[in-house]
Short mmCIF file of N, CA and C in Angstrom, two decimals:
data_model
loop_
_atom_site.label_atom_id
_atom_site.label_comp_id
_atom_site.label_asym_id
_atom_site.label_seq_id
_atom_site.Cartn_x
_atom_site.Cartn_y
_atom_site.Cartn_z
N UNK D 1123 -63.85 -46.41 29.39
CA UNK D 1123 -63.40 -45.12 29.89
C UNK D 1123 -63.44 -44.10 28.75
N UNK D 1124 -64.02 -42.94 29.01
CA UNK D 1124 -64.15 -41.91 27.98
C UNK D 1124 -62.88 -41.08 27.92
N UNK D 1125 -62.48 -40.71 26.70
CA UNK D 1125 -61.24 -39.93 26.58
C UNK D 1125 -61.50 -38.47 26.91
N UNK D 1126 -60.43 -37.76 27.28
CA UNK D 1126 -60.53 -36.38 27.72
C UNK D 1126 -61.08 -35.47 26.63
N UNK D 1127 -60.72 -35.71 25.39
CA UNK D 1127 -61.20 -34.85 24.29
C UNK D 1127 -62.72 -34.85 24.22
N UNK D 1128 -63.32 -36.02 24.36
CA UNK D 1128 -64.78 -36.11 24.33
C UNK D 1128 -65.41 -35.60 25.61
N UNK D 1129 -64.83 -36.01 26.72
CA UNK D 1129 -65.39 -35.69 28.03
C UNK D 1129 -65.45 -34.18 28.30
N UNK D 1130 -64.42 -33.46 27.86
CA UNK D 1130 -64.32 -32.04 28.18
C UNK D 1130 -64.39 -31.14 26.94
N UNK D 1131 -64.86 -31.70 25.82
CA UNK D 1131 -64.92 -30.95 24.56
C UNK D 1131 -63.59 -30.24 24.31
N UNK D 1132 -62.51 -31.00 24.50
CA UNK D 1132 -61.16 -30.46 24.47
C UNK D 1132 -60.71 -30.14 23.05
N UNK D 1133 -60.02 -28.99 22.93
CA UNK D 1133 -59.43 -28.59 21.66
C UNK D 1133 -58.14 -27.85 21.92
N UNK D 1134 -57.23 -27.92 20.97
CA UNK D 1134 -55.99 -27.17 21.07
C UNK D 1134 -56.30 -25.70 20.77
N UNK D 1135 -55.91 -24.82 21.69
CA UNK D 1135 -56.13 -23.38 21.50
C UNK D 1135 -54.94 -22.73 20.82
N UNK D 1136 -53.75 -23.05 21.32
CA UNK D 1136 -52.53 -22.53 20.71
C UNK D 1136 -51.33 -23.34 21.18
N UNK D 1137 -50.24 -23.15 20.45
CA UNK D 1137 -48.96 -23.74 20.83
C UNK D 1137 -48.05 -22.60 21.23
N UNK D 1138 -47.36 -22.78 22.34
CA UNK D 1138 -46.40 -21.79 22.81
C UNK D 1138 -44.98 -22.26 22.52
N UNK D 1139 -44.13 -21.33 22.14
CA UNK D 1139 -42.73 -21.62 21.85
C UNK D 1139 -41.88 -20.70 22.72
N UNK D 1140 -40.85 -21.25 23.34
CA UNK D 1140 -39.97 -20.45 24.17
C UNK D 1140 -38.84 -19.86 23.34
N UNK D 1141 -38.80 -18.55 23.26
CA UNK D 1141 -37.69 -17.84 22.61
C UNK D 1141 -36.69 -17.42 23.68
N UNK D 1142 -35.50 -17.03 23.27
CA UNK D 1142 -34.46 -16.58 24.22
C UNK D 1142 -34.78 -15.21 24.80
N UNK D 1143 -35.43 -14.36 23.97
CA UNK D 1143 -35.69 -12.98 24.39
C UNK D 1143 -36.77 -12.38 23.49
N UNK D 1144 -37.10 -11.13 23.75
CA UNK D 1144 -38.13 -10.46 22.98
C UNK D 1144 -37.78 -10.27 21.52
N UNK D 1145 -36.51 -10.01 21.24
CA UNK D 1145 -36.08 -9.82 19.85
C UNK D 1145 -36.28 -11.11 19.05
N UNK D 1146 -35.87 -12.23 19.62
CA UNK D 1146 -36.06 -13.50 18.92
C UNK D 1146 -37.54 -13.81 18.76
N UNK D 1147 -38.34 -13.53 19.80
CA UNK D 1147 -39.79 -13.78 19.74
C UNK D 1147 -40.43 -12.98 18.60
N UNK D 1148 -40.07 -11.70 18.49
CA UNK D 1148 -40.62 -10.86 17.42
C UNK D 1148 -40.15 -11.36 16.05
N UNK D 1149 -38.93 -11.83 15.96
CA UNK D 1149 -38.43 -12.37 14.70
C UNK D 1149 -39.20 -13.59 14.26
N UNK D 1150 -39.46 -14.48 15.21
CA UNK D 1150 -40.24 -15.69 14.88
C UNK D 1150 -41.67 -15.32 14.51
N UNK D 1151 -42.25 -14.36 15.25
CA UNK D 1151 -43.61 -13.91 14.93
C UNK D 1151 -43.66 -13.34 13.52
N UNK D 1152 -42.61 -12.63 13.13
CA UNK D 1152 -42.54 -12.08 11.78
C UNK D 1152 -42.51 -13.21 10.75
N UNK D 1153 -41.84 -14.32 11.06
CA UNK D 1153 -41.84 -15.47 10.15
C UNK D 1153 -43.24 -16.05 10.00
N UNK D 1154 -43.99 -16.15 11.12
CA UNK D 1154 -45.37 -16.64 11.05
C UNK D 1154 -46.24 -15.67 10.25
N UNK D 1155 -45.97 -14.37 10.37
CA UNK D 1155 -46.69 -13.37 9.60
C UNK D 1155 -46.44 -13.58 8.10
N UNK D 1156 -45.18 -13.73 7.72
CA UNK D 1156 -44.84 -13.90 6.31
C UNK D 1156 -45.36 -15.21 5.74
N UNK D 1157 -45.32 -16.28 6.53
CA UNK D 1157 -45.70 -17.60 6.03
C UNK D 1157 -47.21 -17.84 6.07
N UNK D 1158 -47.85 -17.48 7.20
CA UNK D 1158 -49.28 -17.76 7.40
C UNK D 1158 -50.15 -16.52 7.38
N UNK D 1159 -49.53 -15.33 7.29
CA UNK D 1159 -50.25 -14.07 7.36
C UNK D 1159 -50.96 -13.90 8.71
N UNK D 1160 -50.33 -14.42 9.77
CA UNK D 1160 -50.89 -14.29 11.12
C UNK D 1160 -50.45 -12.96 11.71
N UNK D 1161 -51.39 -12.13 12.15
CA UNK D 1161 -51.04 -10.82 12.70
C UNK D 1161 -50.26 -10.94 14.00
N UNK D 1162 -49.39 -9.99 14.23
CA UNK D 1162 -48.54 -9.97 15.42
C UNK D 1162 -49.18 -9.11 16.50
N UNK D 1163 -49.22 -9.66 17.72
CA UNK D 1163 -49.67 -8.90 18.88
C UNK D 1163 -48.58 -9.02 19.94
N UNK D 1164 -47.85 -7.95 20.15
CA UNK D 1164 -46.72 -7.93 21.08
C UNK D 1164 -47.21 -7.58 22.48
N UNK D 1165 -46.99 -8.49 23.43
CA UNK D 1165 -47.38 -8.26 24.81
C UNK D 1165 -46.18 -8.17 25.73
N UNK D 1166 -46.43 -8.11 27.03
CA UNK D 1166 -45.35 -7.97 28.01
C UNK D 1166 -44.44 -9.20 28.06
N UNK D 1167 -45.03 -10.38 28.13
CA UNK D 1167 -44.23 -11.59 28.31
C UNK D 1167 -44.19 -12.48 27.07
N UNK D 1168 -45.01 -12.16 26.07
CA UNK D 1168 -45.05 -12.99 24.88
C UNK D 1168 -45.52 -12.20 23.67
N UNK D 1169 -45.34 -12.83 22.51
CA UNK D 1169 -45.83 -12.28 21.26
C UNK D 1169 -46.76 -13.33 20.66
N UNK D 1170 -47.98 -12.92 20.32
CA UNK D 1170 -48.91 -13.85 19.67
C UNK D 1170 -48.84 -13.67 18.16
N UNK D 1171 -48.88 -14.79 17.46
CA UNK D 1171 -49.06 -14.81 16.02
C UNK D 1171 -50.48 -15.29 15.79
N UNK D 1172 -51.37 -14.34 15.51
CA UNK D 1172 -52.79 -14.67 15.46
C UNK D 1172 -53.20 -15.21 16.81
N UNK D 1173 -54.03 -16.23 16.82
CA UNK D 1173 -54.40 -16.89 18.07
C UNK D 1173 -53.79 -18.29 18.15
N UNK D 1174 -53.03 -18.66 17.12
CA UNK D 1174 -52.51 -20.03 17.03
C UNK D 1174 -51.17 -20.27 17.69
N UNK D 1175 -50.33 -19.23 17.74
CA UNK D 1175 -48.97 -19.40 18.24
C UNK D 1175 -48.66 -18.29 19.24
N UNK D 1176 -48.14 -18.68 20.40
CA UNK D 1176 -47.67 -17.73 21.39
C UNK D 1176 -46.17 -17.96 21.55
N UNK D 1177 -45.39 -16.92 21.35
CA UNK D 1177 -43.94 -17.03 21.47
C UNK D 1177 -43.53 -16.29 22.73
N UNK D 1178 -43.01 -17.06 23.69
CA UNK D 1178 -42.63 -16.50 24.97
C UNK D 1178 -41.30 -15.76 24.85
N UNK D 1179 -41.19 -14.65 25.56
CA UNK D 1179 -39.97 -13.84 25.51
C UNK D 1179 -38.95 -14.33 26.54
N UNK D 1180 -38.65 -15.61 26.50
CA UNK D 1180 -37.59 -16.17 27.34
C UNK D 1180 -38.01 -16.66 28.70
N UNK D 1181 -39.29 -16.62 29.03
CA UNK D 1181 -39.70 -17.00 30.37
C UNK D 1181 -40.82 -18.04 30.38
N UNK D 1182 -40.89 -18.83 29.34
CA UNK D 1182 -42.00 -19.77 29.24
C UNK D 1182 -41.78 -21.07 29.97
N UNK D 1183 -42.87 -21.71 30.32
CA UNK D 1183 -42.82 -23.04 30.93
C UNK D 1183 -42.56 -24.08 29.85
N UNK D 1184 -42.06 -25.20 30.27
CA UNK D 1184 -41.75 -26.28 29.35
C UNK D 1184 -40.37 -26.09 28.74
N UNK D 1185 -39.72 -27.18 28.43
CA UNK D 1185 -38.38 -27.12 27.84
C UNK D 1185 -38.43 -26.42 26.49
N UNK D 1186 -39.40 -26.77 25.66
CA UNK D 1186 -39.55 -26.18 24.33
C UNK D 1186 -40.62 -25.10 24.34
N UNK D 1187 -41.68 -25.33 25.10
CA UNK D 1187 -42.81 -24.41 25.14
C UNK D 1187 -44.00 -25.04 25.82
N UNK D 1188 -45.18 -24.68 25.38
CA UNK D 1188 -46.40 -25.21 26.00
C UNK D 1188 -47.49 -25.42 24.95
N UNK D 1189 -48.46 -26.20 25.34
CA UNK D 1189 -49.66 -26.39 24.54
C UNK D 1189 -50.85 -26.01 25.40
N UNK D 1190 -51.69 -25.12 24.88
CA UNK D 1190 -52.89 -24.69 25.59
C UNK D 1190 -54.08 -25.49 25.09
N UNK D 1191 -54.74 -26.18 26.01
CA UNK D 1191 -55.94 -26.94 25.68
C UNK D 1191 -57.15 -26.23 26.28
N UNK D 1192 -58.16 -26.02 25.46
CA UNK D 1192 -59.43 -25.48 25.93
C UNK D 1192 -60.33 -26.62 26.37
N UNK D 1193 -60.97 -26.43 27.52
CA UNK D 1193 -61.89 -27.44 28.05
C UNK D 1193 -63.15 -26.74 28.56
N UNK D 1194 -64.25 -27.51 28.65
CA UNK D 1194 -65.51 -26.92 29.10
C UNK D 1194 -65.63 -26.82 30.63
N UNK D 1195 -64.75 -27.48 31.37
CA UNK D 1195 -64.75 -27.42 32.83
C UNK D 1195 -63.35 -27.75 33.33
N UNK D 1196 -62.59 -26.71 33.68
CA UNK D 1196 -61.20 -26.91 34.10
C UNK D 1196 -61.14 -27.73 35.39
N UNK D 1197 -62.00 -27.43 36.35
CA UNK D 1197 -61.96 -28.14 37.63
C UNK D 1197 -62.21 -29.64 37.46
N UNK D 1198 -63.16 -30.01 36.64
CA UNK D 1198 -63.42 -31.43 36.38
C UNK D 1198 -62.27 -32.06 35.60
N UNK D 1199 -61.71 -31.32 34.67
CA UNK D 1199 -60.56 -31.84 33.92
C UNK D 1199 -59.37 -32.06 34.84
N UNK D 1200 -59.16 -31.17 35.80
CA UNK D 1200 -58.07 -31.33 36.77
C UNK D 1200 -58.26 -32.62 37.56
N UNK D 1201 -59.49 -32.90 37.98
CA UNK D 1201 -59.76 -34.14 38.71
C UNK D 1201 -59.50 -35.36 37.83
N UNK D 1202 -59.87 -35.29 36.57
CA UNK D 1202 -59.62 -36.36 35.61
C UNK D 1202 -58.12 -36.64 35.53
N UNK D 1203 -57.31 -35.59 35.39
CA UNK D 1203 -55.87 -35.77 35.27
C UNK D 1203 -55.23 -36.20 36.58
N UNK D 1204 -55.77 -35.75 37.71
CA UNK D 1204 -55.27 -36.22 39.00
C UNK D 1204 -55.41 -37.72 39.12
N UNK D 1205 -56.49 -38.26 38.55
CA UNK D 1205 -56.70 -39.70 38.54
C UNK D 1205 -55.66 -40.44 37.71
N UNK D 1206 -54.91 -39.71 36.92
CA UNK D 1206 -53.83 -40.27 36.10
C UNK D 1206 -52.46 -39.87 36.64
N UNK D 1207 -52.44 -39.37 37.87
CA UNK D 1207 -51.18 -39.03 38.52
C UNK D 1207 -50.59 -37.68 38.14
N UNK D 1208 -51.38 -36.83 37.51
CA UNK D 1208 -50.91 -35.51 37.10
C UNK D 1208 -51.57 -34.47 37.99
N UNK D 1209 -50.76 -33.58 38.55
CA UNK D 1209 -51.27 -32.53 39.42
C UNK D 1209 -51.18 -31.18 38.74
N UNK D 1210 -51.57 -30.15 39.46
CA UNK D 1210 -51.51 -28.80 38.93
C UNK D 1210 -50.34 -28.05 39.54
N UNK D 1211 -49.94 -26.99 38.88
CA UNK D 1211 -48.97 -26.05 39.44
C UNK D 1211 -49.82 -24.92 40.01
N UNK D 1212 -50.05 -25.00 41.30
CA UNK D 1212 -51.06 -24.14 41.93
C UNK D 1212 -50.83 -22.65 41.76
N UNK D 1213 -49.57 -22.22 41.71
CA UNK D 1213 -49.32 -20.78 41.58
C UNK D 1213 -49.76 -20.24 40.22
N UNK D 1214 -50.09 -21.13 39.27
CA UNK D 1214 -50.57 -20.68 37.96
C UNK D 1214 -52.09 -20.62 37.88
N UNK D 1215 -52.77 -21.15 38.88
CA UNK D 1215 -54.23 -21.24 38.83
C UNK D 1215 -54.87 -19.86 38.88
N UNK D 1216 -55.84 -19.65 37.97
CA UNK D 1216 -56.65 -18.43 37.97
C UNK D 1216 -58.10 -18.85 38.18
N UNK D 1217 -58.77 -18.17 39.11
CA UNK D 1217 -60.15 -18.50 39.45
C UNK D 1217 -61.02 -17.26 39.27
N UNK D 1218 -62.18 -17.45 38.63
CA UNK D 1218 -63.16 -16.38 38.45
C UNK D 1218 -64.50 -16.93 38.89
N UNK D 1219 -65.15 -16.23 39.80
CA UNK D 1219 -66.46 -16.64 40.32
C UNK D 1219 -66.45 -18.08 40.82
N UNK D 1220 -65.37 -18.47 41.51
CA UNK D 1220 -65.28 -19.79 42.11
C UNK D 1220 -64.93 -20.93 41.16
N UNK D 1221 -64.70 -20.62 39.86
CA UNK D 1221 -64.36 -21.64 38.88
C UNK D 1221 -62.96 -21.39 38.34
N UNK D 1222 -62.18 -22.44 38.22
CA UNK D 1222 -60.85 -22.31 37.63
C UNK D 1222 -61.01 -22.02 36.14
N UNK D 1223 -60.30 -20.99 35.67
CA UNK D 1223 -60.35 -20.63 34.26
C UNK D 1223 -59.03 -20.94 33.55
N UNK D 1224 -57.96 -21.20 34.33
CA UNK D 1224 -56.63 -21.42 33.76
C UNK D 1224 -55.77 -22.12 34.80
N UNK D 1225 -55.00 -23.11 34.35
CA UNK D 1225 -54.01 -23.74 35.24
C UNK D 1225 -53.04 -24.58 34.42
N UNK D 1226 -51.79 -24.58 34.83
CA UNK D 1226 -50.78 -25.47 34.23
C UNK D 1226 -50.80 -26.80 34.96
N UNK D 1227 -50.59 -27.87 34.22
CA UNK D 1227 -50.40 -29.20 34.81
C UNK D 1227 -48.91 -29.40 35.06
N UNK D 1228 -48.58 -30.30 35.99
CA UNK D 1228 -47.17 -30.52 36.33
C UNK D 1228 -46.52 -31.60 35.47
N UNK D 1229 -47.10 -31.86 34.33
CA UNK D 1229 -46.60 -32.88 33.41
C UNK D 1229 -46.09 -32.19 32.15
N UNK D 1230 -44.91 -32.61 31.70
CA UNK D 1230 -44.35 -32.12 30.45
C UNK D 1230 -44.27 -33.31 29.50
N UNK D 1231 -44.73 -33.12 28.28
CA UNK D 1231 -44.69 -34.18 27.27
C UNK D 1231 -43.91 -33.65 26.07
N UNK D 1232 -42.88 -34.38 25.67
CA UNK D 1232 -42.06 -34.04 24.50
C UNK D 1232 -41.51 -32.61 24.59
N UNK D 1233 -41.22 -32.15 25.80
CA UNK D 1233 -40.68 -30.82 25.99
C UNK D 1233 -41.72 -29.72 26.10
N UNK D 1234 -43.00 -30.10 26.08
CA UNK D 1234 -44.08 -29.11 26.16
C UNK D 1234 -44.82 -29.20 27.49
N UNK D 1235 -44.91 -28.07 28.17
CA UNK D 1235 -45.79 -27.96 29.33
C UNK D 1235 -47.23 -27.92 28.79
N UNK D 1236 -48.18 -28.19 29.67
CA UNK D 1236 -49.59 -28.21 29.26
C UNK D 1236 -50.39 -27.31 30.20
N UNK D 1237 -51.19 -26.43 29.61
CA UNK D 1237 -52.13 -25.69 30.46
C UNK D 1237 -53.54 -25.83 29.91
N UNK D 1238 -54.48 -25.72 30.84
CA UNK D 1238 -55.89 -25.82 30.53
C UNK D 1238 -56.53 -24.44 30.64
N UNK D 1239 -57.38 -24.12 29.69
CA UNK D 1239 -58.15 -22.88 29.69
C UNK D 1239 -59.62 -23.19 29.60
N UNK D 1240 -60.42 -22.46 30.33
CA UNK D 1240 -61.86 -22.60 30.24
C UNK D 1240 -62.34 -21.99 28.93
N UNK D 1241 -63.11 -22.78 28.18
CA UNK D 1241 -63.72 -22.33 26.93
C UNK D 1241 -65.20 -22.59 27.05
N UNK D 1242 -66.00 -21.57 26.88
CA UNK D 1242 -67.45 -21.72 27.04
C UNK D 1242 -68.11 -22.01 25.72
#
């Protein structure tokens, strides 16, 4: 059986951390800026530190946060995970031109939700 990383050219895109609110999120992003020199991009629901860390402003999935995995085919990856008893959270699914580009899985590991992103 081939592993998911090989099968879908899977890579970690970013790690998400759940903050209590926007102020805490910006504070943590500032720490990433000082430590790693990662630029801050403040959005509506989250603050990004470069492309590596997304800090949610209190509304993130997962107990601690989430991990974003990039895959070459989200729909095929979803079928792969369904074969392992993991389903999708359908209200999170984004589709472009008939192909899923983003979806959360209904599995949490070590306090982290998991979402898949299409990477070409």
